[in-house]
mmCIF file of C-alpha atoms in Angstrom:
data_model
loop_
_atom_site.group_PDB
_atom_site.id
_atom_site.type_symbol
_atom_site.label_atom_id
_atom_site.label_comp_id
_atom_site.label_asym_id
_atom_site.label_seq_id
_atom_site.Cartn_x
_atom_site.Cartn_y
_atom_site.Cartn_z
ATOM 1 C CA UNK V 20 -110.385 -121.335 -225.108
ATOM 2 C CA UNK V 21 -112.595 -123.687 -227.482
ATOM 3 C CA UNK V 22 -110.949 -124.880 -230.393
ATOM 4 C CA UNK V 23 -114.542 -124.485 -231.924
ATOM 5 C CA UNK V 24 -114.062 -121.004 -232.844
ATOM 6 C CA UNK V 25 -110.260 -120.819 -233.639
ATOM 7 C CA UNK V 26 -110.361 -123.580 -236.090
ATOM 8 C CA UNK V 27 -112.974 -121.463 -237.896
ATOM 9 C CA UNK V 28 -110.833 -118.504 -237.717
ATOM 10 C CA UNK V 29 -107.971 -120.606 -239.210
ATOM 11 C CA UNK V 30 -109.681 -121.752 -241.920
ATOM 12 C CA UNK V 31 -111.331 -118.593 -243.097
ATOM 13 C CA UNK V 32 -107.570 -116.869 -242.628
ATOM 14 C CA UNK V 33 -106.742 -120.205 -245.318
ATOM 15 C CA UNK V 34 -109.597 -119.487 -247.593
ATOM 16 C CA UNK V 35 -108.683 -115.974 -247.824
ATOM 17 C CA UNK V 36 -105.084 -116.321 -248.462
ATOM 18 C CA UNK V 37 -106.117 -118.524 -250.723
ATOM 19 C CA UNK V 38 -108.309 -116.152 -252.910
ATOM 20 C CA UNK V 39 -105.755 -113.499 -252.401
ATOM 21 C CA UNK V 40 -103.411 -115.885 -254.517
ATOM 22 C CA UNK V 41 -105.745 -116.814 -256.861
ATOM 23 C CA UNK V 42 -107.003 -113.207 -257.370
ATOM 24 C CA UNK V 43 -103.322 -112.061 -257.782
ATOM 25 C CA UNK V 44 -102.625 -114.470 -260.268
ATOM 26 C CA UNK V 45 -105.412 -113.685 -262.636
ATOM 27 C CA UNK V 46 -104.321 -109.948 -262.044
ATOM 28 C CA UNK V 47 -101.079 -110.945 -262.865
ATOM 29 C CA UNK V 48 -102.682 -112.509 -266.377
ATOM 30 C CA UNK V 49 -104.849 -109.521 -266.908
ATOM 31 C CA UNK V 50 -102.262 -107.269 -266.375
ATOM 32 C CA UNK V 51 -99.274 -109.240 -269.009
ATOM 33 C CA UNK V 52 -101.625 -111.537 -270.904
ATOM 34 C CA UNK V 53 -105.133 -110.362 -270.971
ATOM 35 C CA UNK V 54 -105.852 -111.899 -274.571
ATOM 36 C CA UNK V 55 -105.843 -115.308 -272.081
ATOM 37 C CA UNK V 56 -108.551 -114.264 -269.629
ATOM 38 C CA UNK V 57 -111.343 -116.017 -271.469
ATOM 39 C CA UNK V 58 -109.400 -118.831 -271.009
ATOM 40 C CA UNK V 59 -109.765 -121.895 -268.093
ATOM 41 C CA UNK V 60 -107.953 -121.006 -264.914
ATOM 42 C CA UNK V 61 -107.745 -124.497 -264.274
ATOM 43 C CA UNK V 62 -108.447 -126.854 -267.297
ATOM 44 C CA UNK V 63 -110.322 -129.323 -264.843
ATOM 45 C CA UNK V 64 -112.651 -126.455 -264.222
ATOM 46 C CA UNK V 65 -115.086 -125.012 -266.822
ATOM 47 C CA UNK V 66 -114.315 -121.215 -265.471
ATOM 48 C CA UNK V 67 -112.601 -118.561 -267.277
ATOM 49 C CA UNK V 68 -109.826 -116.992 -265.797
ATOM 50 C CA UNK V 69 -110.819 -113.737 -264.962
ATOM 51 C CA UNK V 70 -114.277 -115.204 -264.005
ATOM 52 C CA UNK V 71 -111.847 -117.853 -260.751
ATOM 53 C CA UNK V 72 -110.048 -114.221 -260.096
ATOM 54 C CA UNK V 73 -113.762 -112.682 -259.584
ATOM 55 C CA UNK V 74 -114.847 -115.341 -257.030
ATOM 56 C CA UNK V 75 -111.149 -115.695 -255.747
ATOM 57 C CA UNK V 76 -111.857 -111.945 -254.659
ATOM 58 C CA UNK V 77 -114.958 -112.340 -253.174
ATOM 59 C CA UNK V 78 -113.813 -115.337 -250.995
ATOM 60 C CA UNK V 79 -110.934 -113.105 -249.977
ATOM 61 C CA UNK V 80 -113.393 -110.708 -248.749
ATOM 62 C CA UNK V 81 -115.357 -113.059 -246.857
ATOM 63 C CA UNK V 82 -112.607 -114.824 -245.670
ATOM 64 C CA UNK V 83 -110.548 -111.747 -244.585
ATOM 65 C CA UNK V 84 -112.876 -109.976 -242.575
ATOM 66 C CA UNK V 85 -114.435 -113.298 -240.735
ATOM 67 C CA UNK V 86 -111.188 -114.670 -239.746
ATOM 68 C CA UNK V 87 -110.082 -110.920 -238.376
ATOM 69 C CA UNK V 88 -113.644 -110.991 -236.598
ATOM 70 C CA UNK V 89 -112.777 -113.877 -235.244
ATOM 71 C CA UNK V 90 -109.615 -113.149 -234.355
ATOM 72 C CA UNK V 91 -110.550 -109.569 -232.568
ATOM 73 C CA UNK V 92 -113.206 -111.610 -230.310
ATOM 74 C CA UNK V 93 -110.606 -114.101 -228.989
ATOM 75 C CA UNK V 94 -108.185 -111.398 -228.637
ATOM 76 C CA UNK V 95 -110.577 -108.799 -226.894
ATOM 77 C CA UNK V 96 -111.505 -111.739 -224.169
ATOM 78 C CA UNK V 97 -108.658 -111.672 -223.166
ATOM 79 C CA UNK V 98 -108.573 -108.001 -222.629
ATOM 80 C CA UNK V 99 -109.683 -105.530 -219.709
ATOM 81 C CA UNK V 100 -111.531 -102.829 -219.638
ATOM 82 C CA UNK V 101 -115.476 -102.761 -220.986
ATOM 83 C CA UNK V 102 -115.522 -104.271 -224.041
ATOM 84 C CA UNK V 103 -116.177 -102.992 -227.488
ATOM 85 C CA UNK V 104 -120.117 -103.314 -229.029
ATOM 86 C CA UNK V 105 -120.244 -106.765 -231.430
ATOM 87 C CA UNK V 106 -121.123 -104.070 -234.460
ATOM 88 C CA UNK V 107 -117.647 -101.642 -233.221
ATOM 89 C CA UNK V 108 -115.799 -105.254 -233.493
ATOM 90 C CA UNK V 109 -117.445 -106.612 -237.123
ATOM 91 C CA UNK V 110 -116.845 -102.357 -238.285
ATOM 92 C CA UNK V 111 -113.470 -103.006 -237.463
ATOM 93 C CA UNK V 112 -112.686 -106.382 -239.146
ATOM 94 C CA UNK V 113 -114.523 -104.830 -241.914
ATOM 95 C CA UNK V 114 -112.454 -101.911 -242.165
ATOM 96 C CA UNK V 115 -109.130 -103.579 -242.175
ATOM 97 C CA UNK V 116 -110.687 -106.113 -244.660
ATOM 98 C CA UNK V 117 -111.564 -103.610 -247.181
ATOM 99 C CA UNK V 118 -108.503 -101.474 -246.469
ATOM 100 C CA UNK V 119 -106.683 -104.287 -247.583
ATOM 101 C CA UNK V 120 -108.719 -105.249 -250.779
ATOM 102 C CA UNK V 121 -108.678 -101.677 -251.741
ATOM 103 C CA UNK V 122 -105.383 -100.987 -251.788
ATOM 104 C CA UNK V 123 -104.774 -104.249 -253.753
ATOM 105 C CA UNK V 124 -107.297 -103.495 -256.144
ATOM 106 C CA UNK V 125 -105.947 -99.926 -256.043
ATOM 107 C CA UNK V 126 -102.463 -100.915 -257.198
ATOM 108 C CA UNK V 127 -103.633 -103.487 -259.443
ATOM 109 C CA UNK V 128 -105.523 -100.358 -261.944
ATOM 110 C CA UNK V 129 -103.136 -98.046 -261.776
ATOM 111 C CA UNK V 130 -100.482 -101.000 -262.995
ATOM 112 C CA UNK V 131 -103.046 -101.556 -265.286
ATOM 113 C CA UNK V 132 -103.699 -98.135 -266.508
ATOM 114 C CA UNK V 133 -99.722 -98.097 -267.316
ATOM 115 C CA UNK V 134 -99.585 -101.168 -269.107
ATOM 116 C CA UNK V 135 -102.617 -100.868 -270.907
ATOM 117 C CA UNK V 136 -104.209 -97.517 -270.489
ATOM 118 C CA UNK V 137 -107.377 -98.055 -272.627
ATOM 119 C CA UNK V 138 -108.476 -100.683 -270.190
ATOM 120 C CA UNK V 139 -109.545 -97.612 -268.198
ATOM 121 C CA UNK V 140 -112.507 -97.623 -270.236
ATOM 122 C CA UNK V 141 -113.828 -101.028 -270.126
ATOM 123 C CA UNK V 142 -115.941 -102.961 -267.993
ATOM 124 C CA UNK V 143 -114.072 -104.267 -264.710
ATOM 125 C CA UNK V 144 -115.307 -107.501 -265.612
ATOM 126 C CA UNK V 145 -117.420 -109.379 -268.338
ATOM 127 C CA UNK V 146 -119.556 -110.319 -265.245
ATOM 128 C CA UNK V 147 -121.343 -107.010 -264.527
ATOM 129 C CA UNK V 148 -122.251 -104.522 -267.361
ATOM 130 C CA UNK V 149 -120.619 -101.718 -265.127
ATOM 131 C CA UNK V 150 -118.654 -99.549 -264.065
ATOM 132 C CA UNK V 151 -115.282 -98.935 -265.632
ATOM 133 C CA UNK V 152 -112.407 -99.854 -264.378
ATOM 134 C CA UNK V 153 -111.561 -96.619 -264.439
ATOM 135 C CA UNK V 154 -114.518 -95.800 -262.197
ATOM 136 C CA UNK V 155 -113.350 -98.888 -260.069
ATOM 137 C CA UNK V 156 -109.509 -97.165 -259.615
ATOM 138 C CA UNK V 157 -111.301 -94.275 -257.976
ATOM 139 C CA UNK V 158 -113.369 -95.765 -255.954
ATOM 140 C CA UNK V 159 -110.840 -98.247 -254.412
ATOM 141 C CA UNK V 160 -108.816 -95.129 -253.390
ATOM 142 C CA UNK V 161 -111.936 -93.503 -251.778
ATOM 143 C CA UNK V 162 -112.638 -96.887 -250.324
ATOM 144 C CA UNK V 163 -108.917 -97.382 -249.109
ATOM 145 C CA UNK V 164 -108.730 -93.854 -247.488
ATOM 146 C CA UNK V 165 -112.530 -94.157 -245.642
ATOM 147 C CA UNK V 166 -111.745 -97.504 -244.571
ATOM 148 C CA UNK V 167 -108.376 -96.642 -242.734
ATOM 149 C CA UNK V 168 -110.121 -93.449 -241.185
ATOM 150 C CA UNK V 169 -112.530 -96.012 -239.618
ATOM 151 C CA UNK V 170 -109.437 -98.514 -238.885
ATOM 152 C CA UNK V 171 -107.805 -96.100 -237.427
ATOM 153 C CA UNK V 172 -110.714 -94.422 -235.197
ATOM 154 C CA UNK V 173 -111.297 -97.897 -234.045
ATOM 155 C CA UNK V 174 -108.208 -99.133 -232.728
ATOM 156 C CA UNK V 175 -107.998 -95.611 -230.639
ATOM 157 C CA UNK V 176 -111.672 -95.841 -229.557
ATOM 158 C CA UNK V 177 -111.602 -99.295 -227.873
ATOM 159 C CA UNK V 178 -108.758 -101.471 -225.952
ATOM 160 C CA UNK V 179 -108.627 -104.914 -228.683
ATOM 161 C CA UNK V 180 -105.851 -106.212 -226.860
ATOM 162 C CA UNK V 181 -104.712 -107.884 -223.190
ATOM 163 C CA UNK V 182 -102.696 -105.816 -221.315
ATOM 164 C CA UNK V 183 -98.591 -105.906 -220.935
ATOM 165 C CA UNK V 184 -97.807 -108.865 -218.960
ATOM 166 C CA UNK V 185 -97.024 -107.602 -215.547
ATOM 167 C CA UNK V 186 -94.274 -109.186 -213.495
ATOM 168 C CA UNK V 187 -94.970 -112.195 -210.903
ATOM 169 C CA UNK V 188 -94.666 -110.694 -207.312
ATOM 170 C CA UNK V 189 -92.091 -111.386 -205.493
ATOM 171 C CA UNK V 190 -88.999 -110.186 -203.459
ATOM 172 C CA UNK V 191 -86.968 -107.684 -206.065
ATOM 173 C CA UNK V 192 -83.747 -109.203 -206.802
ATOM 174 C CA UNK V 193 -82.147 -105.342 -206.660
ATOM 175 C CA UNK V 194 -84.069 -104.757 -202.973
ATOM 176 C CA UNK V 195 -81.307 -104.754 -200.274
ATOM 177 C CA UNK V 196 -81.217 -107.664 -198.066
ATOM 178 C CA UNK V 197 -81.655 -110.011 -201.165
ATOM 179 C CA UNK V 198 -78.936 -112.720 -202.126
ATOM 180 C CA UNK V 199 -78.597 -112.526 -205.494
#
């Protein structure tokens, strides 16, 4: 295997963990504290808080759904049987990807919508002058159950895996004539 390709696939898998922490954390704030989302996320750099969880998301999406690219490639070379179309493989990554964001973004609005209910009403973020985040809530549940539909369809359409190791042949340690 070339270390070429899994070193990117490592370090897209880091950058989106990454964002995934960063993202949580400014959900975190907008969830307990969102009086301090104008605020730095980092006082070394001039961006506000929710603006860092923004980006953090987006990175998470990239990341995410390259690394798992990545990773369904190496893993499908390694597998018999014709192989899946490069779009079936990027659909897939892309699926899991978004069925991941989804259901965090999911969870994240309806926590919100109990803590602060009249958030429902207001712009996701101060970035874009739409939609809601209302709007947003249902949307990541359509987007949640479409994308594990598509998941799901895609994992039974195409073999993404090598198969069970078989054993070495040999003599059969339970075949009669055989010292054990």
């Amino acid at each position: 295997m070339r270390r070429g390709p899994l070193a990117v696939e490592a370090v897209t898998a880091g950058l989106a963990y990454g964002g995934l922490l960063c993202w949580a954390s400014t959900a975190l704030v907008g969830s307990f504290r969102d009086q301090n989302l104008p605020d730095r996320y980092w006082q070394p750099i001039p961006l506000r808080t929710d603006t860092s969880g923004f980006i953090a998301f987006l990175v998470a999406a990239v990341g995410l759904a390259t690394s798992e690219y990545l990773r369904l490639r190496r893993r499908r070379e390694a597998a018999t049987g014709p192989p899946p179309q490069p779009a079936a493989t990027m659909m897939l990554a892309v699926a899991e990807t978004v069925a991941v964001l989804a259901t965090a973004l999911f969870v994240y609005l309806s926590f919100n919508a109990l803590v602060h209910p009249a958030t429902l009403q207001l712009h996701i973020t101060h970035l874009l002058p739409w939609p809601a985040e209302g709007t947003v809530r249902v949307e990541a549940l359509l987007l949640c159950a479409c994308s594990v539909a598509v998941w799901r369809y895609l994992r039974a359409r195409h073999r993404w895996v090598p198969d069970q190791a078989r054993p070495v042949p040999g003599p059969d340690p339970a075949a009669p004539g055989t010292r054990r």
